[in-house]
Coordinates of C-alpha atoms in Angstrom, one line a residue:
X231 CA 114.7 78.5 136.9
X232 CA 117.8 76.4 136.7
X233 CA 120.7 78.7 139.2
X234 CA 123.6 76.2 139.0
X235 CA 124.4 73.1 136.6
X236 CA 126.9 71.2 137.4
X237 CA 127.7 69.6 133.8
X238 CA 128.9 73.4 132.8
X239 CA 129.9 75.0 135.8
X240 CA 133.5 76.2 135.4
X241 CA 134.0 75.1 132.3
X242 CA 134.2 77.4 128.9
X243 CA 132.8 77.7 126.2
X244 CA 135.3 76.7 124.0
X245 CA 135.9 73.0 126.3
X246 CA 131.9 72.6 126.2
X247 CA 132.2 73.0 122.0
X248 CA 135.0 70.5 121.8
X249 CA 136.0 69.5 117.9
X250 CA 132.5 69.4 116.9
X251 CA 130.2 72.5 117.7
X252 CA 130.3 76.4 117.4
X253 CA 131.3 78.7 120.4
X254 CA 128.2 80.5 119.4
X255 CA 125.7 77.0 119.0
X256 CA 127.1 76.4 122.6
X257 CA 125.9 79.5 124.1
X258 CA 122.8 79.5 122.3
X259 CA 122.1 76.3 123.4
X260 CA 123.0 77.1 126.9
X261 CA 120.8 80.2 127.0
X262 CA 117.4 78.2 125.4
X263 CA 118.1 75.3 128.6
X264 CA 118.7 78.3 131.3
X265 CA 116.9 80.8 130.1
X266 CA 118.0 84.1 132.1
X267 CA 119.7 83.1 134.6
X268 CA 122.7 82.2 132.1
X269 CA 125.9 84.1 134.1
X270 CA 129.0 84.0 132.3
X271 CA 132.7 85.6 132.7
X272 CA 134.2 87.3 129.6
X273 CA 138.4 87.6 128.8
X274 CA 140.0 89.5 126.2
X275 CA 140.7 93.1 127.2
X276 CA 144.7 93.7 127.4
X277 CA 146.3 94.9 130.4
X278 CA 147.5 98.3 128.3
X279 CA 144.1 99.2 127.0
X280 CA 143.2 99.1 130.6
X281 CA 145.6 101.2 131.8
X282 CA 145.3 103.5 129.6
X283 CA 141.7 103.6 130.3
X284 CA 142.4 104.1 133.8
X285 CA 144.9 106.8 133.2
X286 CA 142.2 108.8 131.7
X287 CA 140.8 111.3 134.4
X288 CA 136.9 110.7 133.6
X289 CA 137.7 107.2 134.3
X290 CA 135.6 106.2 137.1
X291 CA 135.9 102.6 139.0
X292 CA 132.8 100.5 139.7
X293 CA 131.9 96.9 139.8
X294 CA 128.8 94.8 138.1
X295 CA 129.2 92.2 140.1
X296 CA 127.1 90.5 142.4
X297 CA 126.4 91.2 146.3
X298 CA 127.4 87.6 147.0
X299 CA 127.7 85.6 150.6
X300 CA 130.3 82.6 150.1
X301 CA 129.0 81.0 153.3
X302 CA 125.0 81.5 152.2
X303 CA 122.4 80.7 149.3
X304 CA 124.9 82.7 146.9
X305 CA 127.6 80.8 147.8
X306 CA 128.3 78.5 145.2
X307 CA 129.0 78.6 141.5
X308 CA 131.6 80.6 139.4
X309 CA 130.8 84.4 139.3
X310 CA 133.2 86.7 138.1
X311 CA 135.9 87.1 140.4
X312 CA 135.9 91.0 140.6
X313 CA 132.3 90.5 142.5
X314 CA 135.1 90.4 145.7
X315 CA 137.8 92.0 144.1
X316 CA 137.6 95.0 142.1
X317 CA 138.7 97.1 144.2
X318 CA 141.4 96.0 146.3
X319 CA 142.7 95.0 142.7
X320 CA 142.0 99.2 141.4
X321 CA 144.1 99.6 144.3
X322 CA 147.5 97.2 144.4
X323 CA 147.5 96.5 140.3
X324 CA 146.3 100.0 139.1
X325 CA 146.9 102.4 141.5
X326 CA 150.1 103.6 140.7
X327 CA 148.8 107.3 142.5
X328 CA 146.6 106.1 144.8
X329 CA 144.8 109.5 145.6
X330 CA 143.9 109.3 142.2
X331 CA 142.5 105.6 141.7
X332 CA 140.6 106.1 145.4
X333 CA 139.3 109.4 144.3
X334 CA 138.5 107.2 140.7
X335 CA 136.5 104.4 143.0
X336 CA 134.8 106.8 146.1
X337 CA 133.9 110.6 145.1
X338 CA 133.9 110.4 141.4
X339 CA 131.2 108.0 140.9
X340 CA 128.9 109.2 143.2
X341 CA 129.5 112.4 141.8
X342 CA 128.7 111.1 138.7
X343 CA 125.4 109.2 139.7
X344 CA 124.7 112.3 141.6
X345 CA 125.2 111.0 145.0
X346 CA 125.7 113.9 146.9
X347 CA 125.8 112.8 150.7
X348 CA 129.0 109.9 150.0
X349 CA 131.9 109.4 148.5
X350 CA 134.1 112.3 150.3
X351 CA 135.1 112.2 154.2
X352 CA 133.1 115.5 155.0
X353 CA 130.8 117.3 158.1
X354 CA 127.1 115.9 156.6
X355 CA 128.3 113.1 154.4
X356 CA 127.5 109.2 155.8
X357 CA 130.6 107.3 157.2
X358 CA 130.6 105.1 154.3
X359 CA 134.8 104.1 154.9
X360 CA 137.3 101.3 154.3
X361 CA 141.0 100.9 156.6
X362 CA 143.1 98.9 154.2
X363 CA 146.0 97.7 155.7
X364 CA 148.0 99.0 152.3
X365 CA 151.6 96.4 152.6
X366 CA 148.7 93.5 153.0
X367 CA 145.8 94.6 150.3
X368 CA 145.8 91.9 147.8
X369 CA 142.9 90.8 145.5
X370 CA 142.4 87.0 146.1
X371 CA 139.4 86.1 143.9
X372 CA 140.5 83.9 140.6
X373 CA 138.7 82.4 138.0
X374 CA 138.8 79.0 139.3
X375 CA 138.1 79.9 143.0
X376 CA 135.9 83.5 142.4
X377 CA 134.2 83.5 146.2
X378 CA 137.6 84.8 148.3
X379 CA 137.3 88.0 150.0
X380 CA 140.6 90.5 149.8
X381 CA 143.9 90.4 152.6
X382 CA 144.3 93.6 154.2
X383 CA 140.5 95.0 154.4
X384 CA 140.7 95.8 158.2
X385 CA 137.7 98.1 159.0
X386 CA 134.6 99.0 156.7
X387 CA 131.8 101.3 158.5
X388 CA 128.5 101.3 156.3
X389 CA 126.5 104.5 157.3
X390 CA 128.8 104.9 160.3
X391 CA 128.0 101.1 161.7
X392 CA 131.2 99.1 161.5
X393 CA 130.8 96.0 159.7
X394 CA 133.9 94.3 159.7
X395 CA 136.3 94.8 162.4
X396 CA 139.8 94.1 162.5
X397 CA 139.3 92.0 159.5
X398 CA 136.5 89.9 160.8
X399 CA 132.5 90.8 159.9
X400 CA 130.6 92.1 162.8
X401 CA 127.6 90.5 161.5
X402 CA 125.7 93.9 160.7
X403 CA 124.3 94.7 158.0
X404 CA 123.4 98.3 157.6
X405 CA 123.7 99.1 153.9
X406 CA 120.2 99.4 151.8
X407 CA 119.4 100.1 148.2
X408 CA 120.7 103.7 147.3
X409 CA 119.1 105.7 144.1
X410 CA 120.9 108.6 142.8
X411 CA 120.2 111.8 143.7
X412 CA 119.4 114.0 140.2
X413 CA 119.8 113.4 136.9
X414 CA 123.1 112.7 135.2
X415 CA 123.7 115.7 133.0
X416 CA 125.1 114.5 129.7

């Protein structure tokens, strides 16, 4: 398995066509050399569909990015930017109440996954928190330089363990794999 070529990192589709191939013949190309581990980034939604989608209040906020390190085995290539950003970004582009958006990114999807010991600050639930520094919160990843962690993140606990303390990882690394409680009802 090929992770990272260098001949197409950062570069898109339509540059990798040039004047005489298909979008599509590129990317089907590109998927019969990588096989699987093909990654791409995607464009085109509009800033007022996505507010509007955000205003809506069964929106909830969550990420498909990766759990990447910049400074290990992860640490290279071009992932999608919101795999550091998305929420600092919920927070300082979208959250224009920001009860509601942090409500939209903690309690209402775990409540929605049915994860019923996080996502509120309450007696039994797991000290699962974030101290954002809110005048210095900013969203840093790009697409041309995806691996930059957020300003203004100045404590995270993880199950109560602090992980990053006055800006600065600890070096713990508490978290594990969590499965949702009960069924979704639909």
């Amino acid at each position: 398995m090929v992770l990272f070529a260098a001949d197409v990192l950062g570069r898109t589709i339509a540059d990798l066509a040039g004047p005489d191939r298909t979008g599509s013949g590129v990317a089907m190309d590109l998927i019969a050399r990588h096989g699987h581990s093909v990654i791409m980034t995607a464009g085109g939604r509009s800033e007022h569909d996505l507010r509007a989608v955000l205003a809506h209040p069964a929106t909830v906020v969550a990420s498909d990015g990766l759990a990447l390190d910049p400074d290990g085995p992860t640490g290279r290539g071009f992932p999608h930017p919101r795999s550091f950003g998305t929420f600092p970004r919920a927070l300082t582009d979208f959250g224009d109440n920001v009860a509601a958006m942090v409500r939209k990114c903690t309690a209402a999807p775990a409540a929605r996954v049915g994860l019923t010991d996080r996502g509120t600050v309450a007696p039994g639930q797991l000290a699962d928190l974030v101290v954002v520094d809110a005048e210095h919160l900013a969203d840093r990843a790009t697409f041309t330089r995806p691996q930059r962690f957020p300003t203004g993140v100045e404590y995270v606990l993880v199950a109560g363990t602090m992980v990053v303390a006055g800006g600065t990882h600890t070096g713990s690394r508490p978290g594990n794999v969590v499965r949702r409680a009960s069924t979704i009802e639909r």
